[in-house]
XYZ file of C-alpha atoms in Angstrom:
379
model
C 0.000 0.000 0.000
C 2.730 2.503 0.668
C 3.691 3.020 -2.663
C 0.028 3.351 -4.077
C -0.294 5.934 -1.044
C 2.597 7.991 -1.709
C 1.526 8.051 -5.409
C -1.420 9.306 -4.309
C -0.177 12.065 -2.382
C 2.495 13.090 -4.867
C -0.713 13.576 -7.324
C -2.602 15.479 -4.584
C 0.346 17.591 -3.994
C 0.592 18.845 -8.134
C -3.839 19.270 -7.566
C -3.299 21.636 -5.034
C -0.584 23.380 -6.818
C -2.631 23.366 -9.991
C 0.123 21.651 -11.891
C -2.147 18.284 -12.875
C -1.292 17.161 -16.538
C -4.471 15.495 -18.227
C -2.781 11.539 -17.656
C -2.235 12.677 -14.019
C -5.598 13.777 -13.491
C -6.811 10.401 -14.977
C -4.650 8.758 -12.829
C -5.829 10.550 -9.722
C -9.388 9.907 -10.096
C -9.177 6.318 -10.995
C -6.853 5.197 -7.736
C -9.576 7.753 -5.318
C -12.608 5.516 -7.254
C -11.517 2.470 -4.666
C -13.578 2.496 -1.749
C -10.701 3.140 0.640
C -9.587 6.071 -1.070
C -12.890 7.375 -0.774
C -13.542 11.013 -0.076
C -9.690 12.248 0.075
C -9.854 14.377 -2.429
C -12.560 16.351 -1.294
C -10.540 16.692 2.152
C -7.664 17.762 0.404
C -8.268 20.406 -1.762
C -8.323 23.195 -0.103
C -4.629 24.108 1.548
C -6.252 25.085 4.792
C -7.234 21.814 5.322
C -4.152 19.752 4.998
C -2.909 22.404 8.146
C -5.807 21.233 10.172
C -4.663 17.453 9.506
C -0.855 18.288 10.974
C -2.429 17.773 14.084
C -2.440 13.547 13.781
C 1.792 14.181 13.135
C 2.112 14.394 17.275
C 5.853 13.783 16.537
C 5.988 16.537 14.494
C 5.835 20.601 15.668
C 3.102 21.016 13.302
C 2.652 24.297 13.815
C 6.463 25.461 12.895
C 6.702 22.463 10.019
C 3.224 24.487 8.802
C 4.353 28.229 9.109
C 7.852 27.062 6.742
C 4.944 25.777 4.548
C 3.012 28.614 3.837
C 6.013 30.839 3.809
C 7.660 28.763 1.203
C 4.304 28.627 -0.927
C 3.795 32.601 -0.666
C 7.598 33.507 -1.373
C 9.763 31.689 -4.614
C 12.493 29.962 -3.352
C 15.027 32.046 -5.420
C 13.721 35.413 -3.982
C 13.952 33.875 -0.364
C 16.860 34.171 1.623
C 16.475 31.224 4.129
C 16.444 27.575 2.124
C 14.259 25.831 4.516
C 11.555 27.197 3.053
C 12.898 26.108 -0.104
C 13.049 22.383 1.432
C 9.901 22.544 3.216
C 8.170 23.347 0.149
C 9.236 19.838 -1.188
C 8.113 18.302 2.128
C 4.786 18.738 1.439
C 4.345 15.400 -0.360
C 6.242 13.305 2.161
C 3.716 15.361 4.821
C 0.694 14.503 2.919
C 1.654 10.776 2.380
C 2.369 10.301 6.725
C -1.217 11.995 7.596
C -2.731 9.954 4.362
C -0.797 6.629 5.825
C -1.776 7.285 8.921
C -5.548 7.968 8.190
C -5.918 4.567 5.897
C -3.952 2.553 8.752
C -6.636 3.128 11.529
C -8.309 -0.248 12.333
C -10.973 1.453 15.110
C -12.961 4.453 15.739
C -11.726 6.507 18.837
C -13.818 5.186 22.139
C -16.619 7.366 23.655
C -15.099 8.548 27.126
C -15.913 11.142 29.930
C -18.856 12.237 32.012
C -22.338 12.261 31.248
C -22.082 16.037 30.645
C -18.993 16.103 28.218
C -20.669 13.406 26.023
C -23.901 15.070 25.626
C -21.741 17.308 23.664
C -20.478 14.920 21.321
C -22.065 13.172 17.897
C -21.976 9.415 19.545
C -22.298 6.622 17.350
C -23.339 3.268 19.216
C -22.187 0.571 16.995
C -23.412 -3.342 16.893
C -21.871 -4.509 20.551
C -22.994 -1.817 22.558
C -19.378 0.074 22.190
C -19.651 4.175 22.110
C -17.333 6.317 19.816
C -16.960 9.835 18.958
C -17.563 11.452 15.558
C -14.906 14.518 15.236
C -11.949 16.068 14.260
C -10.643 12.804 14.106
C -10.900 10.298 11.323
C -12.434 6.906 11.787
C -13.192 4.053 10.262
C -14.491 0.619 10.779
C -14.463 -2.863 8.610
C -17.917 -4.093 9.182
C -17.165 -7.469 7.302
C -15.414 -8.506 4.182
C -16.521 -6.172 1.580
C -18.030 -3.665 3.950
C -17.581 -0.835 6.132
C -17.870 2.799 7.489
C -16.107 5.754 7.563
C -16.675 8.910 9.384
C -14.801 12.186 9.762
C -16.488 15.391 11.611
C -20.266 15.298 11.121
C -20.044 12.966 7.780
C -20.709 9.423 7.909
C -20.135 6.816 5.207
C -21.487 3.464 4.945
C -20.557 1.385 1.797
C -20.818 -2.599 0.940
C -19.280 -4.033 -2.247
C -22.520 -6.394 -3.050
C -26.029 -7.253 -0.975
C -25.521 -8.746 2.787
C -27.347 -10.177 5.510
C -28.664 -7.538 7.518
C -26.357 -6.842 10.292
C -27.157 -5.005 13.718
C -28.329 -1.724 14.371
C -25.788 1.268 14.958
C -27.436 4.327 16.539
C -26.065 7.756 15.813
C -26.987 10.562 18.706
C -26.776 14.188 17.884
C -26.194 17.324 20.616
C -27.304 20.567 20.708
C -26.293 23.057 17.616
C -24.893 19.955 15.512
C -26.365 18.000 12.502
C -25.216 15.048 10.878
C -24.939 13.831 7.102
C -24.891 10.030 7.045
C -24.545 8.320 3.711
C -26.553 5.007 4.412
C -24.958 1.090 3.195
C -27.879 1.196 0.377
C -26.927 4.661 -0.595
C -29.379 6.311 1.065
C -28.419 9.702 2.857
C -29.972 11.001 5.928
C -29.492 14.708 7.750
C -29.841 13.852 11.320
C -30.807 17.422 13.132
C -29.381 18.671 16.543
C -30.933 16.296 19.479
C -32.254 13.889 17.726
C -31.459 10.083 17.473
C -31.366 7.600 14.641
C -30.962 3.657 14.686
C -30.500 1.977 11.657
C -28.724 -1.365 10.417
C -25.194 -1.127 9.601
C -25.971 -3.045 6.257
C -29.296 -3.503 4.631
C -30.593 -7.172 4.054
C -32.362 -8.309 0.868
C -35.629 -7.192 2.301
C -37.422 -3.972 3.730
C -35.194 -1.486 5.187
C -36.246 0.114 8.362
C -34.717 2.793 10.531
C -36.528 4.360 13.284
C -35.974 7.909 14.464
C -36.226 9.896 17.816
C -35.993 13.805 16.600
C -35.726 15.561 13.039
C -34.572 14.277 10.096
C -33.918 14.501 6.432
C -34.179 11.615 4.048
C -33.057 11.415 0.545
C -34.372 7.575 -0.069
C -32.491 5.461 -2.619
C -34.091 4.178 -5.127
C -34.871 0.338 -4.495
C -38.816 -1.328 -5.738
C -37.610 -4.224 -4.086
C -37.056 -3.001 -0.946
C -39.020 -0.530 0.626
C -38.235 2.262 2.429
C -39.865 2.569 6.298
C -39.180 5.390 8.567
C -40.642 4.778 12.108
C -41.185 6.956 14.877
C -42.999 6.197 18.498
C -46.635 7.686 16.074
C -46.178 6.781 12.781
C -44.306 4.864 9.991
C -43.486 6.433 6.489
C -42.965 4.539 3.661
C -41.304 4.763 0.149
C -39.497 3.503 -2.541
C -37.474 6.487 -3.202
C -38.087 9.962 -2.664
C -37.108 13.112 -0.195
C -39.222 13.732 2.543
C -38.385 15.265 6.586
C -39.837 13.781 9.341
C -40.214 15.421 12.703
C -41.031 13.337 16.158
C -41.280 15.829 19.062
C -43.510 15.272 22.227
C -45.541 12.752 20.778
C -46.130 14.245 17.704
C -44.731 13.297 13.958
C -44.983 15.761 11.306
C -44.087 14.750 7.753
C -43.233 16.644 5.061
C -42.823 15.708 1.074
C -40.207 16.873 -1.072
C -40.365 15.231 -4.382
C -41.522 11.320 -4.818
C -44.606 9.774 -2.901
C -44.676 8.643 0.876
C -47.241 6.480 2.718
C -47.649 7.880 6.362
C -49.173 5.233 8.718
C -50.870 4.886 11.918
C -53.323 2.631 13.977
C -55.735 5.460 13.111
C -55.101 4.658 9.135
C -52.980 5.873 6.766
C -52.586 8.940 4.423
C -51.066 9.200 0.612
C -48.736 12.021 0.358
C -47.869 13.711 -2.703
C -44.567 16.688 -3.387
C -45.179 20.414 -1.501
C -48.110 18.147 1.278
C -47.122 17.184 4.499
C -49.234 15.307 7.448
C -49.168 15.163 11.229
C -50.039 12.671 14.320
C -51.563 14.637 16.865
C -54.019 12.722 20.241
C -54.265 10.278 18.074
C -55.234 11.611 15.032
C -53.674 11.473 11.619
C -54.530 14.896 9.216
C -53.277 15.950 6.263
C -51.586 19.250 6.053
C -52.431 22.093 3.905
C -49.568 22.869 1.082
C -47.347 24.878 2.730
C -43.397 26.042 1.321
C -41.321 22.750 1.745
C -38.839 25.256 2.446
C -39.682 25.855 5.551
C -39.385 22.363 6.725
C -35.913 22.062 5.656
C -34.275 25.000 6.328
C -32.662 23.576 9.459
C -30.538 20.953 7.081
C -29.838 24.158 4.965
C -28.509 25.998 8.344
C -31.056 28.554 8.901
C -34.159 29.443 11.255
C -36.968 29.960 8.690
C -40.005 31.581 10.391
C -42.905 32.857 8.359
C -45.786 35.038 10.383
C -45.223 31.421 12.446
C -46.550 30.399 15.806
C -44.328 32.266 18.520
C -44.429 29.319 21.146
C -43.314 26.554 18.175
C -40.833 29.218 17.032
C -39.291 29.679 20.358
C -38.683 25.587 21.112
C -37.226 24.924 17.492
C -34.895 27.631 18.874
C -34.338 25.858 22.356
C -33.761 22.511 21.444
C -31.311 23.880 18.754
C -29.208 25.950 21.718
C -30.276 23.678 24.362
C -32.131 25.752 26.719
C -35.444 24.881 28.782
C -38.071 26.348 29.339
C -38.598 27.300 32.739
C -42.783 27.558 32.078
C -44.834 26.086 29.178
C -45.856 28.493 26.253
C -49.523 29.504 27.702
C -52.391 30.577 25.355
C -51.390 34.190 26.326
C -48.905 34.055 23.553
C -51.028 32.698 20.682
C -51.640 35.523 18.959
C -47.640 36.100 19.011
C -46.655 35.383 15.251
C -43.000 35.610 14.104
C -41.087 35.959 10.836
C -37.179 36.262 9.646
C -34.609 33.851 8.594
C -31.420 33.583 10.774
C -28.448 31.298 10.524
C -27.781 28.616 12.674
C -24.120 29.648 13.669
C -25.723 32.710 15.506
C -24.492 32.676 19.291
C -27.734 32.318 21.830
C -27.497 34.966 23.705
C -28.076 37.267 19.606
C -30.167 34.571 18.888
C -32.279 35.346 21.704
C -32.439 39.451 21.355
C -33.522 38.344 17.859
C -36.424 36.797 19.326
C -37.676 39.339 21.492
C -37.044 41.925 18.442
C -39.632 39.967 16.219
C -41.955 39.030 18.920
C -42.059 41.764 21.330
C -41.851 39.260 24.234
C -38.690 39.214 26.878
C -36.371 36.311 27.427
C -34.109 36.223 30.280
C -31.619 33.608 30.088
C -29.927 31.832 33.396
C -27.250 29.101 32.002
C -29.584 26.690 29.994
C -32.917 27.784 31.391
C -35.053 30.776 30.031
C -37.484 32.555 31.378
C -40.745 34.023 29.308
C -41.881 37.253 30.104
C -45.066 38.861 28.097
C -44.579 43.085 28.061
């Protein structure tokens, strides 16, 4: 493998320079095709990146190795006075091919450790024995079986199989507070998980239905399979397809679908509704309704990164805002604030405490913050 790897990050090296010849190119794509290549390009090509990834060189002193780096990329070696940056420019390679040697050589995902607190924190992925690992900075990956495995790195996760399985056990992904996760299925399918929400799922699909079940928000772009159905179940309902793109949301006893493109069956003991693209449907005390067309935007602006709220409910508004940041609500959202509607779009990366004065500029209502509980108060 080591020469295959170095080849590989000899080519990388001459893509990030912008010095590819067409063969090379060729070349490049057809060794990053193989499933264990899979993906390094994409976290290669940007410069900034490959600094980030010094940080698995512990024997190194990243930071000084880096600053020679980006000196010697700014500044021609024949205009600079100091050769290391001359040689450090040609160490790039060898520094790509340790952190991509080192990546590819992991045989286990880093173990799930700390307090109750510090976890609640963290993506956690649950795999088949009942073993907890993190999903961050750090690169994992996992060999399910011959032929199959999973890869993860920050919030991406990728399951792939080389040809049709037994089903295998369920792994269950957990997301925090101010997080979401992209996980690429082992049938192809790819899920959004949103922030506090759980979703267990086998690791690899049998020949039959495949079912996930979900605690929370999420988005589903369904692969394409007639042979094997789609089912997405939560504690109310079950939604099925073949393929299609769809959200599902499961709070407080409550699911609330919404259809994207495609056609989903939403089931209950109650009975069962046909859904077509822009209509969406919701379990309520027992009850299953269909939902007026409404802007499918709206129901997936979360995955996009953004509060959408549109002359919306203040009290629905304000939890979609504390579950995202975390925060309770010290009293329940009484009918005092019904006639409270709110509207704006705001991104998801905007601190709490903004977030919050946001809130109380659209709604005219004050909220008084103390650590993770917040406090209502109608002017």
């Amino acid at each position: 493998m080591d020469n295959e790897v170095f080849k590989i990050s000899e080519l990388i090296f001459k893509f990030l320079e912008k010095n590819l010849t067409k063969d090379e190119e060729d070349e490049l794509r057809r060794l990053l095709k193989k499933k264990k290549y899979a993906g390094l390009l994409d976290r290669y090509n940007d410069i900034d990146k490959i600094r980030e990834e010094l940080d698995f060189m512990q024997r190194f002193d990243a930071d000084k190795i880096w600053e020679q780096i980006r000196k010697s990329r700014h500044v021609p070696w024949w205009k600079s006075k100091e050769i290391y940056k001359y040689a450090a420019f040609f160490l790039l390679p060898f520094l790509i091919f340790a952190i991509l040697f080192s990546y590819l050589s992991k045989d286990t995902l880093p173990d799930a450790s700390g307090t109750d607190q510090e976890l609640k924190n963290q993506v956690v992925l649950t795999v088949a024995d009942g073993s907890q690992v993190l999903l961050g900075e750090k690169a994992v990956e996992m060999t399910l079986q011959e032929g199959a495995g999973l890869e993860g790195y920050r919030d991406s996760l990728v399951y792939w199989s080389d040809k049709p399985f037994d089903q295998q056990a369920n792994h269950t992904i957990q997301v925090p507070g101010m997080r979401t996760v992209k996980i690429t299925l082992a049938d192809g399918t790819i899920a959004w998980i949103n922030a506090r929400s759980k979703l267990t799922y086998p690791a690899v699909f049998g020949s039959g239905t495949r079912e996930v079940s979900l605690e929370g928000e999420a988005y589903f772009d369904v692969n394409h399979d007639p042979d094997r159905p789609f089912i997405v179940r939560t504690g109310q309902a079950s939604m099925e397809v073949l393929g299609t793109s769809f959200n599902v949301k499961s709070y407080e006893g409550k699911t609330v679908t919404t259809l994207l493109n495609g056609r989903v069956e939403m089931e209950t003991d109650q009975g069962n509704i046909m859904l077509a693209p822009g209509e969406g449907a919701q379990t309520e005390g027992g009850s299953l309704k269909k939902l007026p067309l409404h802007d499918s935007e709206m129901a997936v602006a979360w995955k996009n990164g953004y509060f959408l709220f549109d002359k919306s409910d203040f009290g629905q508004a304000l939890k979609e805002v504390c579950r995202w940041y975390g925060l309770k609500l010290m009293h329940p959202v009484g009918d005092g604030f019904r006639e409270i509607t709110v509207s704006g779009k705001v991104s998801r990366k905007t601190p709490v405490d903004e977030m919050l004065l946001i809130m109380e500029d659209v709604s005219g209502v004050s909220l008084i913050r103390s650590g993770d509980n917040l406090e209502i108060i109608k002017n």
